[in-house]
Each structure stands twice: as C-alpha cells, then as structure tokens.
Coordinates of C-alpha atoms in Angstrom, one line a residue:
M1 CA 92.1 146.9 91.0
L2 CA 90.8 143.3 90.3
T3 CA 88.1 144.6 88.1
V4 CA 90.3 147.0 86.2
A5 CA 92.9 144.2 85.7
G6 CA 90.3 142.1 84.4
V7 CA 89.1 144.4 82.1
G8 CA 92.3 145.1 80.8
Q9 CA 93.3 141.4 80.3
G10 CA 90.1 140.9 78.3
L11 CA 86.9 138.8 79.6
V12 CA 87.5 136.4 76.9
D13 CA 90.1 134.7 74.6
N14 CA 91.0 136.7 71.8
S15 CA 88.3 139.0 72.6
P16 CA 86.5 141.0 69.8
A17 CA 86.7 144.9 70.1
P18 CA 84.0 146.7 72.3
G19 CA 81.6 148.9 70.7
F20 CA 83.6 152.0 71.9
S21 CA 86.7 153.0 74.2
S22 CA 85.4 152.3 77.2
G23 CA 88.4 151.5 79.2
F24 CA 88.7 154.6 81.0
L25 CA 85.0 154.5 82.0
L26 CA 84.9 151.2 83.1
A27 CA 88.1 151.8 85.4
M28 CA 86.5 154.9 86.5
L29 CA 83.2 153.0 87.7
A30 CA 85.2 150.1 89.2
F31 CA 87.1 152.3 91.6
A32 CA 84.1 154.9 92.2
P33 CA 82.9 153.1 95.6
S34 CA 86.3 152.7 97.0
A35 CA 87.4 156.2 95.9
A36 CA 84.3 157.8 97.5
A37 CA 84.8 156.2 100.7
I38 CA 88.3 157.3 100.8
L39 CA 87.3 160.7 100.0
F40 CA 84.7 160.8 102.8
V41 CA 87.5 159.5 105.2
L42 CA 89.5 162.2 104.2
F43 CA 87.0 164.9 104.7
G44 CA 86.4 163.6 108.4
R45 CA 83.2 161.7 107.3
A46 CA 84.2 157.8 108.0
L47 CA 81.1 156.9 109.0
V48 CA 79.7 158.0 105.5
G49 CA 82.5 156.2 104.0
A50 CA 81.6 152.8 105.8
G51 CA 78.2 153.3 104.5
V52 CA 79.5 153.5 100.8
L53 CA 81.1 150.3 101.3
T54 CA 78.5 148.6 102.8
G55 CA 75.9 149.9 100.2
A56 CA 78.0 149.0 97.3
A57 CA 78.3 145.3 98.8
L58 CA 74.7 144.7 98.7
L59 CA 74.7 144.9 95.0
A60 CA 77.7 142.9 94.5
P61 CA 76.3 139.4 94.5
G62 CA 73.6 140.4 91.8
L63 CA 76.5 142.2 89.8
A64 CA 78.7 139.2 90.1
L65 CA 75.9 137.0 88.9
V66 CA 75.4 139.2 85.5
D67 CA 79.3 139.4 84.8
A68 CA 79.6 135.6 85.6
Q69 CA 77.8 135.1 82.2
F70 CA 81.3 135.9 80.4
L71 CA 82.4 132.6 82.1
I72 CA 79.4 130.5 80.5
D73 CA 78.5 132.0 77.0
A74 CA 80.0 135.6 76.4
L75 CA 77.9 135.6 73.2
Q76 CA 74.9 136.0 75.4
A77 CA 76.0 138.6 77.6
S78 CA 75.1 141.7 75.4
R79 CA 77.6 144.1 76.8
P80 CA 78.8 146.2 74.1
E81 CA 81.0 148.2 76.6
V82 CA 83.1 145.0 77.0
L83 CA 83.1 143.3 73.6
V84 CA 81.0 143.0 70.2
P85 CA 80.7 139.5 68.7
T86 CA 81.4 139.5 64.9
S87 CA 80.6 135.9 64.4
L88 CA 78.8 132.8 66.3
A89 CA 82.2 131.4 67.0
T90 CA 82.5 130.2 70.6
L91 CA 84.3 132.7 73.0
D92 CA 86.1 131.1 75.5
P93 CA 86.4 132.9 79.4
G94 CA 89.6 134.6 79.7
I95 CA 91.7 135.2 83.0
G96 CA 89.8 138.5 83.1
A97 CA 86.5 137.2 83.6
Y98 CA 87.8 135.6 86.8
L99 CA 89.4 138.8 87.9
V100 CA 86.3 140.6 87.7
F101 CA 84.3 138.0 89.4
A102 CA 87.0 138.0 92.2
G103 CA 86.6 142.0 92.4
H104 CA 83.0 141.5 93.2
V105 CA 83.8 139.1 95.8
A106 CA 86.2 141.7 97.1
A107 CA 83.5 144.4 97.2
I108 CA 81.3 142.0 99.3
A109 CA 84.5 141.5 101.8
A110 CA 84.9 145.3 102.2
G111 CA 81.2 145.8 103.0
V112 CA 81.2 142.9 105.3
L113 CA 84.2 144.5 107.2
A114 CA 82.8 148.1 107.0
A115 CA 79.7 147.2 108.5
G116 CA 78.5 147.6 112.2
R117 CA 81.5 148.9 114.2
A118 CA 84.1 148.1 111.3
G119 CA 86.7 146.9 114.1
A120 CA 86.9 150.3 115.7
E121 CA 88.7 150.3 119.2
P122 CA 86.0 151.1 121.8
D123 CA 87.8 154.1 122.8
S124 CA 88.1 155.4 119.2
D125 CA 85.9 158.5 117.9
Y126 CA 84.7 156.3 115.2
F127 CA 83.1 154.0 117.8
A128 CA 81.8 156.8 119.7
A129 CA 80.4 158.4 116.6
L130 CA 78.0 155.5 116.1
D131 CA 76.1 156.2 119.2
R132 CA 76.2 160.0 119.0
T133 CA 74.6 159.8 115.4
I134 CA 71.6 157.7 116.3
S135 CA 68.6 159.6 115.0
V136 CA 65.1 158.8 113.7
S137 CA 64.0 162.1 112.3
S138 CA 62.8 162.1 108.9
R139 CA 63.7 158.5 108.5
G140 CA 60.1 157.2 107.4
A141 CA 59.9 159.9 104.9
A142 CA 63.3 158.8 103.7
I143 CA 61.7 155.1 103.4
G144 CA 59.1 156.4 101.4
W145 CA 61.1 157.9 98.7
A146 CA 63.2 154.9 98.6
L147 CA 60.6 152.9 98.0
A148 CA 59.4 154.9 95.2
A149 CA 62.9 155.3 93.6
A150 CA 63.5 151.6 94.0
T151 CA 60.1 150.9 92.4
V152 CA 61.2 153.0 89.0
S153 CA 64.8 151.8 89.1
I154 CA 63.5 148.2 89.2
A155 CA 61.4 148.8 86.1
G156 CA 64.3 149.9 84.3
L157 CA 66.2 146.8 84.9
F158 CA 63.1 144.9 83.7
F159 CA 63.2 146.8 80.3
P160 CA 65.7 146.1 77.4
P161 CA 69.0 148.2 77.8
F162 CA 68.8 149.3 74.4
R163 CA 67.5 148.1 70.6
S164 CA 70.1 146.7 68.6
D165 CA 70.3 146.7 64.8
N166 CA 73.1 144.2 65.1
A167 CA 72.2 140.6 64.9
F168 CA 75.1 139.5 66.9
L169 CA 74.5 141.6 69.8
L170 CA 70.9 141.8 71.0
G171 CA 69.2 143.8 73.3
H172 CA 67.2 141.3 75.7
D173 CA 64.9 142.4 78.4
L174 CA 65.1 140.7 81.6
V175 CA 62.8 137.9 81.1
G176 CA 64.5 136.9 77.9
S177 CA 68.1 137.2 79.0
P178 CA 70.2 134.2 79.5
A179 CA 69.8 132.4 82.9
L180 CA 72.5 133.9 84.7
V181 CA 72.0 137.5 83.7
R182 CA 68.2 137.0 84.6
Y183 CA 68.7 135.7 87.8
G184 CA 71.4 138.4 88.7
G185 CA 68.7 140.7 87.4
I186 CA 66.2 139.3 90.1
L187 CA 68.8 139.6 92.8
L188 CA 69.6 143.2 91.9
A189 CA 66.0 143.8 91.8
L190 CA 65.3 142.4 95.3
T191 CA 68.4 144.1 96.8
L192 CA 67.5 147.4 95.2
L193 CA 64.3 147.4 97.0
V194 CA 65.3 145.9 100.3
G195 CA 68.7 147.5 100.2
G196 CA 67.5 150.6 99.4
V197 CA 64.9 150.9 102.4
A198 CA 67.5 149.7 104.7
A199 CA 69.9 152.1 103.4
A200 CA 67.4 155.4 103.7
G201 CA 65.8 154.1 106.9
N202 CA 69.4 153.4 108.6
A203 CA 69.1 154.7 112.5
R204 CA 72.3 156.5 111.9
P205 CA 72.1 159.3 109.2
P206 CA 75.7 159.3 108.0
I207 CA 75.2 155.5 107.4
A208 CA 72.0 156.1 105.6
R209 CA 73.8 158.9 103.3
G210 CA 76.8 156.5 102.6
M211 CA 74.6 153.6 102.0
V212 CA 72.6 155.2 99.5
V213 CA 75.8 156.5 97.4
G214 CA 77.3 153.1 97.7
V215 CA 74.2 151.4 95.8
F216 CA 73.9 154.1 93.2
L217 CA 77.6 153.9 92.4
A218 CA 77.5 150.3 92.3
L219 CA 74.9 149.9 89.7
T220 CA 76.5 152.5 87.6
W221 CA 78.9 149.6 86.8
L222 CA 75.9 147.9 84.9
A223 CA 74.1 150.6 83.7
L224 CA 75.9 153.8 83.0
P225 CA 78.2 151.9 80.1
Q226 CA 74.6 151.1 78.5
V227 CA 73.9 154.6 78.1
F228 CA 77.3 155.2 76.6
S229 CA 77.0 152.8 74.3
V230 CA 73.6 153.8 73.2
A231 CA 75.5 157.6 72.8
A232 CA 78.5 156.1 70.9
I233 CA 77.2 153.5 68.8
D234 CA 75.0 154.3 65.8
W235 CA 73.4 150.9 65.9
L236 CA 72.2 150.8 69.0
H237 CA 69.1 153.1 70.2
F238 CA 67.4 153.9 73.5
E239 CA 64.4 151.4 74.5
R240 CA 62.0 152.6 77.0
G241 CA 64.6 154.8 78.8
G242 CA 67.3 152.3 79.1
G243 CA 70.1 152.6 81.6
L244 CA 68.6 156.2 82.6
L245 CA 65.6 154.8 83.8
T246 CA 67.7 152.7 86.3
L247 CA 69.9 155.3 87.4
V248 CA 68.0 158.7 87.5
P249 CA 65.7 157.8 90.3
L250 CA 68.5 156.4 92.4
A251 CA 70.5 159.8 91.8
L252 CA 67.5 161.8 92.8
L253 CA 67.4 159.5 96.0
V254 CA 70.8 160.1 96.8
A255 CA 70.1 164.0 96.8
I256 CA 66.7 163.6 98.8
V257 CA 68.6 161.4 101.7
F258 CA 71.2 164.2 102.0
V259 CA 68.5 166.7 102.6
L260 CA 66.2 164.6 104.8
R261 CA 68.8 162.9 106.8
G262 CA 71.3 165.7 107.1
D263 CA 73.7 166.9 109.9
R264 CA 71.3 169.3 111.2
E265 CA 68.4 167.1 112.0
H266 CA 67.5 166.7 115.7
A267 CA 66.3 163.4 116.9
G268 CA 63.7 164.7 119.2
E269 CA 61.9 166.2 116.3
R270 CA 58.5 164.8 115.5
S271 CA 56.3 165.9 112.6
E272 CA 53.1 167.6 113.3
L273 CA 51.1 166.2 110.5
Q274 CA 48.5 163.8 111.5
L275 CA 48.0 161.2 109.0
E276 CA 44.7 159.6 110.3
T277 CA 43.4 162.4 108.1
S278 CA 46.1 163.2 105.9
P279 CA 45.3 163.9 102.1
L280 CA 48.1 161.3 101.2
H281 CA 45.4 158.8 102.4
L282 CA 42.7 160.3 100.6
V283 CA 45.0 160.0 97.4
T284 CA 46.0 156.8 98.1
G285 CA 42.4 155.7 98.7
V286 CA 41.3 157.2 95.0
L287 CA 44.2 155.3 93.6
G288 CA 43.2 152.2 95.3
V289 CA 39.4 152.6 94.0
L290 CA 40.6 153.2 90.4
T291 CA 43.0 150.1 90.5
G292 CA 40.2 147.9 91.9
V293 CA 37.8 149.3 89.1
A294 CA 40.1 148.6 86.3
A295 CA 40.9 145.4 87.8
I296 CA 37.3 144.2 87.3
C297 CA 36.8 145.9 83.9
G298 CA 39.8 143.8 83.0
A299 CA 38.1 140.6 84.3
I300 CA 35.0 141.3 82.4
G301 CA 36.9 142.5 79.0
A302 CA 37.9 139.8 76.6
L303 CA 41.8 139.0 76.5
V304 CA 42.0 138.1 72.7
V305 CA 39.3 139.0 69.8
V306 CA 39.2 137.1 66.9
E307 CA 37.9 138.7 64.0
G308 CA 36.6 137.6 60.4
G309 CA 33.6 135.1 62.1
G310 CA 36.4 133.2 63.9
D311 CA 35.5 131.4 67.2
Q312 CA 35.8 133.9 70.1
P313 CA 38.2 132.1 72.8
E314 CA 37.1 132.1 76.4
S315 CA 39.2 134.1 78.8
Y316 CA 40.3 132.2 82.1
A317 CA 43.4 134.1 83.2
N318 CA 41.6 137.5 84.2
R319 CA 38.6 136.3 85.8
Q320 CA 41.0 136.3 89.2
L321 CA 40.8 140.1 88.7
I322 CA 37.4 140.2 90.0
P323 CA 38.2 139.1 93.7
A324 CA 41.6 141.0 93.8
G325 CA 39.7 144.1 92.5
I326 CA 36.9 143.9 95.1
V327 CA 39.4 143.4 97.9
V328 CA 41.6 146.4 96.8
I329 CA 38.3 148.7 96.3
V330 CA 37.3 147.7 100.1
L331 CA 40.6 148.6 101.4
G332 CA 41.0 151.6 99.2
A333 CA 37.5 152.7 100.3
A334 CA 38.7 152.4 103.9
L335 CA 41.3 155.0 103.8
F336 CA 38.9 157.6 103.5
T337 CA 37.6 156.7 107.2
R338 CA 39.5 157.5 110.4
W339 CA 40.9 154.1 110.5
A340 CA 43.1 154.6 107.5
G341 CA 46.4 154.2 109.6
T342 CA 45.3 150.9 110.5
V343 CA 44.2 149.6 107.1
R344 CA 47.1 151.1 104.9
P345 CA 49.3 148.4 105.8
A346 CA 46.7 145.6 104.6
F347 CA 45.9 147.7 101.4
V348 CA 49.5 148.0 100.5
V349 CA 50.1 144.5 100.7
S350 CA 47.0 143.5 98.8
L351 CA 48.1 145.3 95.7
G352 CA 50.5 142.3 95.2
S353 CA 47.3 140.4 94.1
I354 CA 47.2 142.9 91.3
A355 CA 50.6 142.0 89.9
L356 CA 50.1 138.4 90.4
V357 CA 46.8 138.3 88.3
G358 CA 47.6 141.0 86.1
L359 CA 50.9 139.7 84.8
A360 CA 49.3 136.2 84.2
T361 CA 46.4 137.8 82.4
L362 CA 49.1 139.9 79.9
D363 CA 51.1 136.4 79.7
A364 CA 47.8 134.7 78.4
A365 CA 46.9 137.4 76.0
F366 CA 50.4 137.8 74.7
T367 CA 50.6 134.1 74.1
G368 CA 47.3 134.1 72.3
T369 CA 48.5 137.0 70.0
T370 CA 51.9 135.5 69.4
I371 CA 52.7 134.0 65.8
P372 CA 55.1 131.1 66.8
G373 CA 58.8 131.5 65.6
S374 CA 58.1 135.5 65.0
A375 CA 61.3 137.3 66.4
F376 CA 62.0 137.2 69.8
N377 CA 58.6 135.5 70.1
M378 CA 56.8 139.0 71.0
P379 CA 53.2 139.3 70.6
V380 CA 52.1 140.1 67.1
V381 CA 48.9 141.9 66.3
T382 CA 47.2 140.7 63.2
A383 CA 44.0 141.6 61.3
E384 CA 42.2 138.6 62.8
V385 CA 43.7 138.2 66.1
H386 CA 44.3 141.0 68.4
V387 CA 44.3 141.8 72.5
G388 CA 41.3 142.8 73.8
A389 CA 40.0 145.6 75.9
G390 CA 40.5 143.3 79.2
V391 CA 44.3 143.5 78.5
W392 CA 44.3 147.3 78.3
F393 CA 42.4 147.4 81.7
A394 CA 44.7 144.9 83.0
V395 CA 47.6 147.2 82.3
A396 CA 46.0 150.3 84.0
A397 CA 45.1 148.2 87.0
I398 CA 49.0 147.2 87.2
V399 CA 50.0 150.9 86.7
F400 CA 47.4 152.4 89.3
A401 CA 48.6 149.6 91.8
A402 CA 52.3 150.7 91.2
I403 CA 51.3 154.4 91.6
A404 CA 49.2 153.8 94.9
A405 CA 51.7 151.7 96.4
V406 CA 54.1 154.5 96.0
A407 CA 51.6 157.1 97.4
A408 CA 50.9 154.7 100.5
A409 CA 54.9 154.3 100.8
V410 CA 55.1 158.1 101.2
A411 CA 52.1 158.1 103.5
G412 CA 53.4 155.4 105.6
G413 CA 56.8 157.2 105.8
A414 CA 55.5 160.3 107.0
E415 CA 53.5 158.7 109.4
R416 CA 56.4 156.8 111.1
D417 CA 58.1 160.0 111.5
D418 CA 55.7 160.4 114.4
V419 CA 56.4 157.1 116.0
D420 CA 59.5 156.1 117.8
V421 CA 60.6 153.1 115.9
S422 CA 64.3 153.1 117.2
E423 CA 63.4 149.9 119.4
R424 CA 61.6 147.3 117.7
E425 CA 61.8 143.6 119.1
L426 CA 60.5 140.2 117.6
H427 CA 57.2 139.5 118.8
T428 CA 57.5 135.8 119.8
R429 CA 53.6 135.4 120.1
I430 CA 53.4 135.7 116.3
A431 CA 56.8 134.3 115.4
I432 CA 55.5 130.6 114.9
P433 CA 52.8 131.4 112.4
V434 CA 54.7 134.1 110.6
G435 CA 57.8 131.7 110.1
A436 CA 55.5 129.1 109.1
S437 CA 53.5 131.3 106.5
I438 CA 57.0 132.2 104.9
L439 CA 57.8 128.7 104.2
F440 CA 54.5 127.9 102.9
A441 CA 54.7 130.8 100.7
V442 CA 57.9 129.8 98.9
G443 CA 56.1 126.6 98.0
A444 CA 52.7 128.1 97.2
F445 CA 54.0 130.7 94.5
A446 CA 56.9 128.1 93.2
S447 CA 54.9 125.0 92.9
P448 CA 52.2 124.6 90.3
M449 CA 48.7 125.1 91.3
I450 CA 47.0 123.2 88.6
V451 CA 48.0 119.7 87.6
A452 CA 46.9 118.2 84.2
P453 CA 48.0 116.1 81.2
D454 CA 50.1 118.2 78.6
F455 CA 49.8 121.1 80.8
T456 CA 52.9 123.1 82.2
A457 CA 52.1 126.1 84.4
P458 CA 54.3 129.1 84.7
G459 CA 56.8 128.8 87.8
I460 CA 59.9 130.6 89.3
W461 CA 62.2 128.2 89.4
S462 CA 61.3 126.6 85.7
E463 CA 59.1 127.9 82.7
F464 CA 59.9 131.3 83.5
R465 CA 57.8 133.8 81.6
L466 CA 56.0 137.0 82.1
A467 CA 53.6 135.4 84.5
S468 CA 56.5 134.2 86.4
W469 CA 57.1 137.9 87.5
G470 CA 53.8 138.0 89.0
L471 CA 54.4 134.7 91.1
L472 CA 57.9 136.2 92.1
I473 CA 56.3 139.5 92.9
A474 CA 53.6 138.0 95.2
L475 CA 56.0 136.0 96.9
V476 CA 58.3 139.1 97.9
V477 CA 55.2 140.9 98.9
V478 CA 53.9 138.0 101.0
A479 CA 57.0 137.0 102.5
G480 CA 58.3 140.4 103.3
A481 CA 54.9 141.4 104.9
A482 CA 55.1 138.5 107.1
A483 CA 58.6 139.1 108.1
V484 CA 57.9 143.0 109.0
A485 CA 54.7 141.9 111.1
A486 CA 56.9 139.9 113.4
F487 CA 58.6 143.3 114.4
A488 CA 55.5 145.9 114.0
R489 CA 53.0 147.2 116.5
P490 CA 50.0 144.7 116.9
A491 CA 47.6 146.6 114.9
R492 CA 50.0 147.3 112.0
A493 CA 51.1 143.6 112.1
A494 CA 47.4 142.4 112.0
G495 CA 46.9 144.7 108.9
L496 CA 50.1 143.2 107.2
L497 CA 49.1 139.7 107.8
F498 CA 45.4 140.3 106.7
G499 CA 47.1 141.8 103.6
A500 CA 49.0 139.2 102.9
A501 CA 46.2 136.7 103.3
S502 CA 44.3 138.4 100.5
V503 CA 47.1 137.8 98.4
V504 CA 47.3 134.2 99.0
G505 CA 43.4 133.8 99.0
V506 CA 43.3 135.2 95.4
H507 CA 46.2 133.0 94.2
L508 CA 44.2 130.1 95.8
L509 CA 41.1 130.6 93.6
E510 CA 43.1 130.0 90.6
L511 CA 41.8 126.2 90.4
P512 CA 38.2 127.0 91.1
M513 CA 38.1 129.9 88.9
T514 CA 40.4 129.0 85.9
G515 CA 40.7 125.3 86.0
G516 CA 38.3 125.0 83.1
R517 CA 41.2 126.0 80.7
V518 CA 42.8 122.6 80.6
A519 CA 41.0 119.3 80.5
D520 CA 41.3 116.7 83.8
A521 CA 42.8 119.7 85.8
T522 CA 43.2 118.7 89.7
A523 CA 44.8 120.4 92.3
G524 CA 48.6 120.8 92.6
P525 CA 51.0 121.1 95.2
G526 CA 50.7 124.9 95.0
T527 CA 46.9 124.8 96.0
W528 CA 47.6 123.0 99.1
L529 CA 50.6 124.9 100.1
S530 CA 48.6 128.2 99.6
L531 CA 45.8 126.9 101.8
A532 CA 48.4 126.2 104.7
C533 CA 49.7 129.4 104.1
L534 CA 46.4 131.3 104.2
V535 CA 45.8 129.4 107.6
A536 CA 49.0 130.5 108.9
L537 CA 48.7 134.1 108.0
V538 CA 45.3 134.4 109.4
A539 CA 46.4 132.5 112.5
G540 CA 49.2 135.1 113.0
A541 CA 46.8 138.2 112.3
V542 CA 44.6 136.9 115.0
M543 CA 47.1 136.7 117.5
A544 CA 48.3 140.1 116.6
M545 CA 44.8 141.5 117.1
T546 CA 44.5 139.9 120.4
D547 CA 48.1 140.9 121.4
R548 CA 47.4 144.0 123.9
T549 CA 51.2 145.3 124.1
E550 CA 52.1 148.1 122.2

C-alpha cells in the first residue's frame, strides 16, 4: 500500500508523464508478494506464504537502493514506467519517492517477521508443521538449478534494459549506471545468487518453494516494467534480452523447485547416481579444459592491433591468463579421474581467476580501442586500431568458465542428494584462518596491487569499470568459498580453500607479470594483503586435510 500510494502521489514534484499507462501494472507488482502470501495461507499453505514474504525481503534492500535514485537525481533513473523527462531541468523528489522507499522497508520487516517460527505458538499447527516438513531429498539438485538460473538472471541485470532513441532517457548497463543504481544492482546480483541458493536449498520444502516465488515476484518490480516499456514505447528497443533475460530463468526455477521439492518427496530417498564416475563430471572436465586452453590462447594473442605501419602496443593485462589457464586445465583434467568428487570444489572456485583476469583483459582492450569523447565511451573499432585475437579467446574463456561452473553446480547438487547435509556445524579447527582469509580478501581485491605516479588502478569502491567486475566476482568467490569451507566436510573444505588460494595466487602475480605497463611500479597494499590471504587459505586447507572428523 505504501508503494502504490507513492506511485500515485508521484515520485518527483511536477512529474513528467510516464512512457505508457503503467499505474495498474505497478500496483499489481507492488501487491504481488503480499497477495501471493495471503492466497497460500487461505489455501492451507501457510509455510509457503511465509517463504514468499521471506524471499521478497531478500531483494528489498537492493530494490530500495535502485529506487532511491529518484531521491538523488530522477533524470538519471531511466525508468520510463515512472516518468520520461522532457528537458534537463532538475526534478525535485516528491513525497511519493519517500513512500516507495518506506514500502521497501516494510517488505524487509515483513520478511523478518515471517522468517523462522514467525511468532507461532508452540502448540500451533504452524509450529508443528515446521518440524514435520524437514527433508533434504532433491535439495542438492535444486541448488544446482538455482545457481544456473541465478547466473543467467544476473547477466540480464548487467546488460542495458533497453536501447533508447530518446536523448533524455538512456538505457545504461549496470557499470554505466548512476552510483545508487549501480550499487543497488550489485546488491541485487549478490542476493539473487546467495538468496536463490538459500531458497532452493532450504531444508523445509514448503519454505523453499515460497522463497523462490518471493524472489521472482520481488524482481518483477524492476524487470517486468522494462519489458512492458519496450513493447509499448516505439522509441525503446530490446537490447540483449532486456528484462526477459532477468525474469525467464527465475520463472523456470520456480517451476523446477515446485517439481523437485514437492509435497510427495520423502526425506529418506537417496539418489542411486554415483557421481565419482558420473558423465556430469566428464562434461565439466571437458568444459574446464576448453576454458584453460582458451585462456592460454587469450594470453598469447594480441589485445590491440594497429594497422597501417603503426607501432604494435605491448599486451600486459592478458598475461595472467597463462597461470589461470594452467590451473583450470589441471583441475579440469582431474575431473576425469576417480578423485573427481574431491577435486570439483577446487575446480569451481578456480574459475573465479578466469573472470578476474578475463574481465581485466577486456577492459584493457576496450580502453585501447576507444575514441575519447565517443558516445557512452564505448569501444569503437576503426580501420587503424581494432581488438586482436586475444580478446576473442578471453571472451571464449569467460563463456566456457560460466558454462563449466553451471555444469559443476548441477553435478555437485546431484552428489549432495546422496549425502546427509541436514546437520553441518562450524569447524572451529579452521575457523580462525578462514575468518582471517575473508578479511584479507576484502583488502586484497579492493586495494590497488600496483602503485605508481600518474597511475590509477581499477577498484571496487572507486574507479569502477569493467575490470572492477572481475575484482568483485573474485572477492565473492574467494570469500564465499572460505565461508562454506568452515561448515563443509574436511575433504571438500580443503578443496574449496585450495581453489580460493589459486584465485588469490593468480591475483598476486599482477605486479611481476604486468608491472611493466607503468613506469616506477611498486607493490601496493593489495599485493601484501593478497599474500596474507594466500597464507591464511593454505593454512586452513592444510588444517582441513589433517582433520580426521567427517
């Protein structure tokens, strides 16, 4: 009701008209999570209803940041369903913007209240149902599908929502968006990944089904109007799938989770599939080898080619693809052996190094072929300067790595169905090195690796550009692997930590392998923090290997 009232009041004073009649659509999207929860309760599915509110609350902080752009500068919001500017005159925020923000806060509060026992009395049917519905059957497979769907959906968030012919309303990609929209999008991406996995893998199937519904319905508030805008406004055009690429994978995930984690499953069921010799590991291994080969070819090939007799620039940013490719090839080949199940966690985490170096490679290449002052500062290929073969191999390596990660997630999900994972406790033996590695990782990837006069390195908190996405992905991968390792079985924990160590190790090679690109380069704080992080990860892995508990 707060959100609907806010849209009705207008998010800015003297608001320009929206691009189409969107009032009814926005009202339905605002009410959707609460209405779905109420319907589930009315049909005797209170646990599912609680899950809907909890899932919607996961995305509410990110959506609140995106909508807070109307409080700062509505001209940069690029939300045609709300308003289409007709001039560059300043638009002052109206009472509606504050009401919409309050609506997101209320959604968070509803999710918090609905989580856990939801205040139920100990002798109530709701309280008892929470214990009756505990089941881990098909949970691993659902987690694998959640990882796959979230990966594709996040890619949709990265891309521009549409292409616009109107100079007053531009379709920015996430990197080029205003700060609040960019950081809100990053938060949405993280919560889609973490929240999607947490939702699909919840030990209570009704809660799992409700949470994925809630995540989907919450995201429609941002993505579905983008689809309607393109369909209704003739000067907007689809760009790389637009909002459909964000929503369709999540809609499929809802259907998959309802099938995999339906009411007919039994907690005692266990899959007969033996993943140590599974074709899934073989497919993942092939993809891993292809990823490594593409990465090494990307390191050998030129990034920028100058034709017409000009001096050929030296390629530095792609050099780290060699160690990254070697690590991925070795671990990918190990998936063909009987140790595939043990190696797989390290392999999945090591793919983060491909994203780390691959995106830095693309950043360097696009910068080298960009004409300053061109529209949106996008790469422009000219007759004299164009990207080289190294760029295309780097792109291939990133694509293969993403597919390999999805295949490994599906394989791991099926394997977890054969293992009782309902009770996992923190391993205090490795808690200290794991905790230290997470803290060091934040500094390692957020701080510059190289310090030199007149040189500004890409970063996460400042100078955010394409290479920054690689840093952010690597940070999430390393920190996430370390956190999961603290609760995993010893063999899997060691694999996760060694995989994270390989990502940090590749990052640590930035100065010795690429320092020649800038004069008087010295080690920055990121180099020393990467070294500390590497030591902590290896120490934790060794402790996990020597832990005899299962």
